[in-house]
Coordinates of C-alpha atoms in Angstrom, one line a residue:
M1 CA 11.6 12.8 -32.3
K2 CA 11.9 12.4 -28.5
N3 CA 8.9 14.7 -28.0
N4 CA 6.9 12.7 -30.6
K5 CA 7.6 9.5 -28.8
K6 CA 6.6 11.0 -25.5
F7 CA 3.3 12.3 -27.1
C8 CA 2.6 8.8 -28.5
S9 CA 3.4 7.1 -25.2
S10 CA 0.9 9.4 -23.5
I11 CA -2.0 9.7 -26.0
F12 CA -2.3 6.1 -26.9
P13 CA -2.8 4.8 -23.4
F14 CA -5.2 7.8 -22.8
F15 CA -7.6 6.6 -25.5
L16 CA -7.0 3.0 -24.4
S17 CA -8.1 3.8 -20.9
I18 CA -11.3 5.6 -22.1
F19 CA -12.5 2.7 -24.3
C20 CA -11.1 -0.3 -22.5
L21 CA -11.1 0.3 -18.8
P22 CA -14.2 0.4 -16.5
H23 CA -15.1 3.5 -14.6
L24 CA -16.7 3.7 -11.2
L25 CA -20.2 5.2 -11.1
L26 CA -20.8 7.3 -8.0
Q27 CA -24.2 7.7 -6.5
A28 CA -25.9 9.6 -3.7
D29 CA -24.4 9.9 -0.2
A30 CA -25.0 7.6 2.8
S31 CA -22.4 7.9 5.5
A32 CA -21.5 8.1 9.1
A33 CA -20.2 11.7 8.7
P34 CA -21.8 14.4 10.8
E35 CA -24.7 16.3 9.2
D36 CA -22.7 19.5 9.1
F37 CA -19.8 18.0 7.3
I38 CA -19.6 19.2 3.7
R39 CA -18.0 16.5 1.5
Q40 CA -15.7 17.9 -1.2
P41 CA -15.8 16.7 -4.8
P42 CA -12.9 14.9 -6.7
R43 CA -10.0 17.1 -7.6
K44 CA -7.8 17.3 -10.7
I45 CA -4.7 15.2 -11.4
V46 CA -1.4 16.7 -10.3
Y47 CA 1.5 16.1 -12.8
T48 CA 4.9 16.4 -11.1
Q49 CA 7.7 17.5 -13.3
H50 CA 11.4 16.3 -13.2
K51 CA 13.5 19.3 -12.2
R52 CA 16.9 17.7 -11.8
S53 CA 19.5 16.7 -14.4
E54 CA 19.5 13.5 -16.3
S55 CA 22.2 12.0 -13.9
E56 CA 20.5 13.0 -10.7
P57 CA 18.1 10.6 -8.9
Q58 CA 14.4 10.9 -9.2
Q59 CA 11.5 8.9 -7.8
V60 CA 13.5 7.8 -4.7
H61 CA 11.8 5.4 -2.3
V62 CA 13.0 3.0 0.3
S63 CA 11.6 -0.3 1.5
L64 CA 12.4 -2.9 4.1
V65 CA 14.3 -6.0 2.9
G66 CA 15.4 -8.8 5.1
K67 CA 16.7 -8.3 8.6
D68 CA 18.2 -4.8 9.3
N69 CA 18.4 -3.8 5.7
M70 CA 16.8 -1.3 3.4
R71 CA 16.4 -1.2 -0.3
V72 CA 16.9 2.1 -2.0
T73 CA 15.2 2.5 -5.4
W74 CA 15.5 5.4 -7.8
I75 CA 15.5 6.2 -11.5
T76 CA 17.9 8.2 -13.7
E77 CA 17.4 9.3 -17.3
A78 CA 21.2 8.9 -17.9
N79 CA 22.5 5.3 -18.3
H80 CA 26.1 6.0 -17.1
V81 CA 25.0 6.5 -13.5
P82 CA 26.2 3.6 -11.3
S83 CA 23.8 1.7 -9.1
T84 CA 25.6 2.6 -5.8
V85 CA 24.4 4.1 -2.6
E86 CA 26.7 5.8 -0.1
Y87 CA 25.3 6.1 3.5
G88 CA 26.0 7.0 7.1
P89 CA 24.5 8.2 10.3
E90 CA 25.9 11.8 9.8
P91 CA 25.1 14.2 7.0
G92 CA 27.8 14.1 4.3
K93 CA 29.8 11.5 6.1
Y94 CA 29.3 8.1 4.4
I95 CA 30.8 5.1 6.2
G96 CA 29.1 2.5 3.9
K97 CA 28.8 2.1 0.2
E98 CA 26.9 -0.7 -1.6
T99 CA 26.4 -1.6 -5.2
G100 CA 23.2 -3.1 -6.5
E101 CA 21.5 -3.8 -9.8
H102 CA 19.5 -1.9 -12.4
S103 CA 16.9 -2.6 -15.1
S104 CA 14.5 -0.9 -17.5
Y105 CA 11.4 -1.8 -19.4
H106 CA 9.4 -0.9 -22.6
Y107 CA 5.7 -0.4 -22.8
F108 CA 4.5 0.4 -26.3
F109 CA 6.4 3.5 -27.3
Y110 CA 7.6 4.2 -23.8
R111 CA 11.0 3.3 -22.5
S112 CA 11.7 3.8 -18.8
G113 CA 14.8 5.4 -17.4
K114 CA 17.5 3.3 -15.6
I115 CA 15.8 1.8 -12.5
H116 CA 18.3 1.3 -9.7
N117 CA 17.8 -1.1 -6.8
V118 CA 20.5 -1.2 -4.0
K119 CA 20.3 -3.1 -0.7
I120 CA 22.1 -1.4 2.1
G121 CA 22.9 -2.5 5.7
P122 CA 23.0 -4.0 8.2
L123 CA 21.5 -0.9 9.8
D124 CA 20.8 0.1 13.4
P125 CA 17.1 0.3 14.4
N126 CA 15.4 3.6 15.1
T127 CA 18.3 5.5 13.5
T128 CA 18.5 8.3 10.9
Y129 CA 20.8 7.5 8.0
Y130 CA 21.8 10.0 5.3
Y131 CA 22.4 8.7 1.8
R132 CA 23.3 9.6 -1.7
C133 CA 22.3 7.8 -4.9
G134 CA 24.7 7.0 -7.7
G135 CA 27.1 9.8 -6.7
Y136 CA 24.9 12.5 -8.1
G137 CA 22.3 15.0 -6.8
P138 CA 21.0 15.8 -3.3
E139 CA 21.5 14.0 -0.1
F140 CA 18.5 12.1 1.3
S141 CA 17.8 10.7 4.7
F142 CA 15.5 8.0 6.2
K143 CA 14.8 6.7 9.7
T144 CA 14.8 2.9 10.3
P145 CA 11.9 1.4 12.3
P146 CA 12.4 0.5 15.9
A147 CA 13.5 -3.0 16.9
S148 CA 10.6 -3.4 19.4
F149 CA 7.3 -1.8 20.4
P150 CA 5.9 0.8 20.1
I151 CA 5.7 1.1 16.3
E152 CA 3.3 3.1 14.2
F153 CA 2.1 2.3 10.7
V154 CA 0.3 4.6 8.3
V155 CA -2.2 2.8 6.1
V156 CA -3.5 4.4 3.0
G157 CA -5.0 2.8 -0.1
D158 CA -5.9 3.9 -3.7
L159 CA -3.6 6.9 -3.4
G160 CA -3.4 8.3 -6.9
Q161 CA -2.0 11.7 -7.7
T162 CA -4.6 14.4 -7.3
E163 CA -4.9 17.4 -5.2
W164 CA -6.6 15.2 -2.6
T165 CA -3.5 13.0 -2.7
E166 CA -1.4 16.0 -1.9
S167 CA -3.7 16.7 1.0
T168 CA -3.5 13.1 2.3
L169 CA 0.3 13.1 2.1
S170 CA 0.5 16.4 3.9
H171 CA -1.8 15.1 6.7
V172 CA 0.3 11.9 7.0
D173 CA 3.4 14.0 7.3
N174 CA 2.1 16.1 10.1
K175 CA 2.8 13.4 12.5
D176 CA 5.7 11.0 12.5
Y177 CA 5.4 7.3 11.7
D178 CA 7.7 4.3 11.1
V179 CA 6.3 2.4 8.0
L180 CA 3.7 3.2 5.4
L181 CA 1.5 0.3 4.2
L182 CA -0.3 0.7 0.9
P183 CA -2.9 -2.0 -0.1
G184 CA -2.8 -1.3 -3.9
D185 CA -3.6 1.3 -6.6
L186 CA -0.6 3.5 -6.5
S187 CA -0.2 5.8 -9.5
Y188 CA -3.5 5.3 -11.5
A189 CA -1.3 5.4 -14.5
D190 CA -3.5 2.9 -16.3
T191 CA -1.0 2.3 -19.1
N192 CA 0.1 6.0 -19.4
Q193 CA 3.7 5.3 -18.2
D194 CA 4.5 9.0 -17.8
L195 CA 2.1 9.1 -14.9
W196 CA 4.2 6.4 -13.2
D197 CA 7.1 8.8 -13.4
S198 CA 5.0 11.7 -12.1
F199 CA 3.7 9.6 -9.2
G200 CA 7.2 8.6 -8.2
R201 CA 8.2 12.3 -8.1
L202 CA 5.1 13.3 -6.1
V203 CA 5.7 10.8 -3.3
E204 CA 9.5 11.1 -3.2
P205 CA 9.6 13.6 -0.3
Y206 CA 7.8 11.0 1.8
S207 CA 8.8 7.6 0.3
S208 CA 12.5 8.6 0.5
R209 CA 12.3 9.2 4.3
R210 CA 10.2 6.3 5.5
P211 CA 9.9 2.7 4.1
W212 CA 6.9 2.3 1.9
M213 CA 5.6 -1.3 1.6
V214 CA 3.0 -1.8 -1.1
T215 CA 0.9 -4.5 -2.8
E216 CA -0.7 -4.3 -6.2
G217 CA -4.3 -3.2 -7.1
N218 CA -6.3 -3.5 -10.3
H219 CA -4.8 -0.2 -11.6
E220 CA -1.4 -1.8 -11.6
M221 CA -2.4 -4.6 -14.0
E222 CA -2.0 -2.7 -17.3
I223 CA -2.7 -5.8 -19.3
F224 CA -3.0 -5.5 -23.1
P225 CA -3.7 -8.7 -25.1
I226 CA -0.8 -10.3 -27.0
L227 CA 1.6 -7.4 -26.5
H228 CA 1.5 -7.2 -22.7
P229 CA -0.6 -10.2 -21.6
Q230 CA 1.1 -10.8 -18.2
G231 CA 0.5 -7.4 -16.6
F232 CA 2.2 -5.6 -13.8
K233 CA 5.2 -4.7 -15.9
A234 CA 5.7 -1.2 -14.6
Y235 CA 4.7 -2.1 -11.1
N236 CA 7.2 -5.0 -10.8
A237 CA 10.0 -2.9 -12.3
R238 CA 9.4 0.2 -10.2
W239 CA 8.2 -1.1 -6.8
R240 CA 10.3 -4.2 -6.0
M241 CA 9.3 -5.7 -2.6
P242 CA 11.1 -8.3 -0.5
Y243 CA 9.2 -11.3 -1.9
E244 CA 12.3 -13.5 -2.3
E245 CA 13.3 -13.0 1.3
S246 CA 9.9 -14.3 2.4
G247 CA 10.0 -17.4 0.2
S248 CA 7.5 -16.1 -2.4
T249 CA 8.1 -16.6 -6.1
S250 CA 6.2 -13.4 -7.1
N251 CA 6.5 -9.7 -6.3
L252 CA 2.7 -9.6 -6.1
Y253 CA 2.6 -11.3 -2.6
Y254 CA 5.2 -11.4 0.2
S255 CA 5.6 -10.9 3.9
F256 CA 8.1 -9.2 6.3
D257 CA 8.7 -8.7 10.0
V258 CA 9.2 -5.3 11.6
A259 CA 9.5 -4.7 15.3
G260 CA 7.0 -7.2 16.8
A261 CA 4.7 -7.4 13.8
H262 CA 4.4 -9.9 10.9
I263 CA 2.9 -8.2 7.8
I264 CA 1.5 -10.2 5.0
M265 CA 0.8 -8.5 1.6
L266 CA -1.5 -10.6 -0.5
G267 CA -2.2 -10.3 -4.3
S268 CA -5.8 -10.0 -5.3
Y269 CA -4.9 -10.1 -9.0
T270 CA -2.8 -13.3 -9.3
D271 CA -3.9 -16.9 -8.7
F272 CA -5.2 -17.7 -5.2
D273 CA -7.2 -20.9 -5.6
Q274 CA -6.4 -24.2 -3.9
D275 CA -3.7 -25.2 -6.4
S276 CA -2.0 -21.8 -6.6
H277 CA 1.5 -20.9 -5.6
Q278 CA 0.1 -18.0 -3.5
L279 CA -2.2 -20.1 -1.4
K280 CA 0.5 -22.7 -0.7
W281 CA 3.0 -19.9 0.1
L282 CA 0.4 -18.3 2.5
E283 CA -0.2 -21.5 4.3
A284 CA 3.6 -22.0 4.7
D285 CA 4.2 -18.4 5.8
L286 CA 1.5 -18.5 8.4
G287 CA 2.9 -21.8 9.7
R288 CA 6.3 -20.2 10.2
I289 CA 5.1 -17.3 12.4
D290 CA 6.4 -17.3 16.0
R291 CA 3.9 -15.3 18.0
G292 CA 6.4 -15.0 20.8
K293 CA 8.7 -12.9 18.5
T294 CA 5.9 -11.3 16.3
P295 CA 2.7 -11.4 18.4
W296 CA 0.8 -9.1 15.9
V297 CA -0.1 -10.4 12.5
V298 CA -1.5 -7.9 9.9
V299 CA -2.7 -8.7 6.4
L300 CA -3.2 -6.4 3.4
V301 CA -5.1 -7.2 0.3
H302 CA -6.6 -4.9 -2.4
A303 CA -10.2 -6.1 -3.0
P304 CA -12.1 -6.3 0.3
W305 CA -13.5 -9.5 1.5
Y306 CA -16.2 -7.7 3.5
N307 CA -17.9 -4.6 2.1
T308 CA -21.3 -2.9 2.5
N309 CA -20.6 -0.3 -0.1
T310 CA -22.6 -0.7 -3.4
A311 CA -19.3 -0.3 -5.3
H312 CA -17.3 -3.5 -6.1
Q313 CA -19.7 -5.8 -4.4
G314 CA -18.5 -9.4 -4.2
E315 CA -15.2 -8.8 -6.0
G316 CA -13.2 -10.3 -3.1
E317 CA -15.5 -13.2 -2.4
S318 CA -13.7 -15.9 -4.2
M319 CA -10.4 -15.0 -2.5
R320 CA -12.2 -14.9 0.8
K321 CA -13.5 -18.4 0.3
A322 CA -10.0 -19.6 -0.6
M323 CA -8.0 -18.0 2.2
E324 CA -10.2 -16.8 5.0
E325 CA -10.0 -20.1 7.0
L326 CA -6.2 -19.9 7.0
L327 CA -6.2 -16.4 8.4
Y328 CA -8.8 -17.3 11.0
K329 CA -6.9 -20.4 12.2
A330 CA -3.7 -18.3 12.4
R331 CA -5.5 -15.7 14.5
V332 CA -4.7 -12.8 12.2
D333 CA -5.4 -9.6 14.1
V334 CA -6.3 -7.1 11.3
V335 CA -7.0 -7.3 7.6
F336 CA -6.8 -4.0 5.6
A337 CA -8.1 -3.6 2.0
G338 CA -8.5 -0.9 -0.6
H339 CA -10.4 -0.8 -3.9
V340 CA -13.6 0.7 -2.5
H341 CA -13.1 4.4 -2.4
A342 CA -14.4 4.9 1.1
Y343 CA -13.7 4.0 4.7
E344 CA -15.3 1.2 6.5
R345 CA -14.5 -0.7 9.8
F346 CA -16.1 -4.0 10.7
T347 CA -16.1 -5.9 13.9
R348 CA -14.1 -9.2 14.2
I349 CA -15.5 -11.6 11.7
Y350 CA -15.2 -15.1 10.4
D351 CA -17.3 -16.6 7.7
K352 CA -19.7 -13.6 7.5
K353 CA -20.5 -13.8 11.2
A354 CA -19.3 -11.9 14.2
D355 CA -16.5 -13.9 15.9
S356 CA -14.2 -12.5 18.5
C357 CA -11.4 -14.7 17.4
G358 CA -11.5 -13.5 13.8
P359 CA -9.7 -10.5 12.3
V360 CA -11.0 -6.9 12.3
Y361 CA -11.6 -6.0 8.7
I362 CA -11.0 -2.4 7.6
T363 CA -11.4 -0.9 4.1
I364 CA -9.3 2.2 3.5
G365 CA -9.3 2.9 -0.3
D366 CA -9.7 6.6 0.2
G367 CA -6.2 8.1 -0.3
G368 CA -7.1 10.5 -3.1
N369 CA -7.7 8.7 -6.4
R370 CA -8.9 10.5 -9.5
E371 CA -12.2 8.5 -9.7
G372 CA -13.7 10.1 -6.7
L373 CA -15.5 8.6 -3.7
A374 CA -17.8 5.5 -3.6
L375 CA -20.7 7.4 -2.0
T376 CA -23.4 4.8 -1.6
F377 CA -23.6 2.2 1.2
K378 CA -26.3 -0.5 1.5
N379 CA -29.1 0.3 3.9
P380 CA -30.0 -0.7 6.5
A381 CA -26.5 -1.0 7.7
S382 CA -25.2 -4.4 8.7
P383 CA -24.6 -4.8 12.5
L384 CA -21.1 -6.1 11.5
S385 CA -20.2 -2.7 10.0
L386 CA -19.3 -0.4 12.9
Y387 CA -18.3 2.7 11.1
R388 CA -18.5 3.7 7.4
E389 CA -18.0 6.9 5.6
P390 CA -17.1 8.0 2.0
S391 CA -14.4 10.6 2.6
F392 CA -10.8 10.9 1.7
G393 CA -8.3 10.2 4.5
H394 CA -5.7 7.9 6.0
G395 CA -5.3 5.5 8.9
R396 CA -2.8 4.9 11.7
L397 CA -2.1 1.6 13.5
R398 CA 0.0 2.2 16.6
I399 CA 1.0 -1.0 18.3
L400 CA 1.9 -0.1 21.8
D401 CA 3.1 -3.5 23.1
E402 CA 2.4 -7.2 22.7
N403 CA -1.1 -6.8 24.1
R404 CA -2.7 -3.6 22.7
A405 CA -2.9 -1.5 19.6
H406 CA -4.7 1.7 18.7
W407 CA -6.3 2.2 15.3
S408 CA -7.5 5.6 14.1
W409 CA -8.9 7.0 10.9
H410 CA -8.3 10.6 9.9
R411 CA -10.6 12.3 7.5
N412 CA -9.2 14.9 5.1
N413 CA -11.0 18.1 5.7
D414 CA -9.0 20.5 3.6
S415 CA -6.3 22.1 5.9
D416 CA -7.1 19.7 8.8
A417 CA -7.0 16.0 9.3
F418 CA -9.8 15.1 11.7
M419 CA -9.8 11.8 13.6
A420 CA -13.2 10.6 12.8
D421 CA -12.9 6.9 14.0
E422 CA -10.8 5.1 16.5
V423 CA -10.7 1.7 18.4
W424 CA -8.5 -0.2 20.7
L425 CA -7.5 -3.7 19.6
D426 CA -6.4 -6.6 21.8
N427 CA -4.0 -9.1 20.5
L428 CA -5.6 -12.4 19.6
S429 CA -2.5 -14.4 20.4
K430 CA -2.9 -13.3 24.0
S431 CA -6.5 -14.5 24.2
K432 CA -6.6 -17.8 26.1
A433 CA -9.9 -18.8 24.5
C434 CA -8.6 -18.0 21.0
R435 CA -5.3 -19.8 21.6
D436 CA -7.1 -22.9 22.8
G437 CA -9.2 -22.9 19.6
K438 CA -12.5 -22.2 21.4
D439 CA -15.0 -19.9 19.9
E440 CA -15.8 -16.7 21.9
Q441 CA -18.5 -15.8 19.4
S442 CA -21.3 -14.0 21.1
V443 CA -23.2 -12.6 18.1
K444 CA -24.6 -14.4 15.1
D445 CA -25.3 -11.5 12.9
E446 CA -24.7 -12.3 9.2
L447 CA -23.5 -9.9 6.6

């Protein structure tokens, strides 16, 4: 009977995704990649099995929550396992123990395991902690971010769970970092809930060791009329973010501080118009930022506001019109997006024109999704688009101090991660002209 339920939970969403969900149509190549670079095709989905007992933790991931705290999230198949985490700065020696909460959810014939969420802390910065979940299974460890600069973020969107995903995660893991930021489209489960479990197991070796901070994409919606009209059921249950701590009323948008950076995660697939809770929250959140304490402000959103790829044209436009002015007046430094399965970096922009007081816009929806790459860019290229390439990869934002940061994009080239694009960024809050509200705009090129 259990096997029959698992079959039904898998096969029904499979046919649902074929007939009800749109698919990206890929076309001919136009990129900034060197002529001798051979772009690899999409690769097959990797299904990661559960190899521990029903009482042992699986799908372990950690996330930042409030000041000096971490949330540990995991799933067990057994219901008797307590939602407790033991932790300490030495292996096997636990000086702290916290109890949290648990939940589960149904989706058609699927019933999730017991989802545990435990907040631990206060924790010291830049310190490795060892922890055990629920009193069962292996010991894990994570390192807390530093309290001040320098700090390094990995940014990767549209991750999925393919052989390209494995390559991306391997390249990410080749060099240390402090926090991973993911602007939407995590598992590509698309209503097949077993793929959520598989994704959690796939990323556990990475997400259990460094905080993963995520926001939703279109593949997290999983809306079905009447039965599941609200959407995001699995996403909200499995990937709880610190929205309450930032004054948000929704797990779909929130913010947090880490070291000297204020990170804002926006929701492309919840209301964002003038009367929406999200827009009012964003305005209040931006108003609370102290650039003396957090001089860098970074925003993540799924659907890009600027895009010269032929895929997903205009899908972020209404959100841009609603929110762009707020970000510009707050002197946001960088805006990252996913959705388009390619990499593209723009100059500083405001209202479709080059503006040295506007954010740098970067699309990085190339983590390893099953749909493949968005191969076609518009030609001729806009002068606002400084680098664009449809290849799988990941990015790194290393903030050195309150003045400068270094951004680099690393193309997946099978066994090697090749740094194909890089740029130095100056902090906008340190620009006298931008602080005074003057326009340093020197170019009037329109997108």
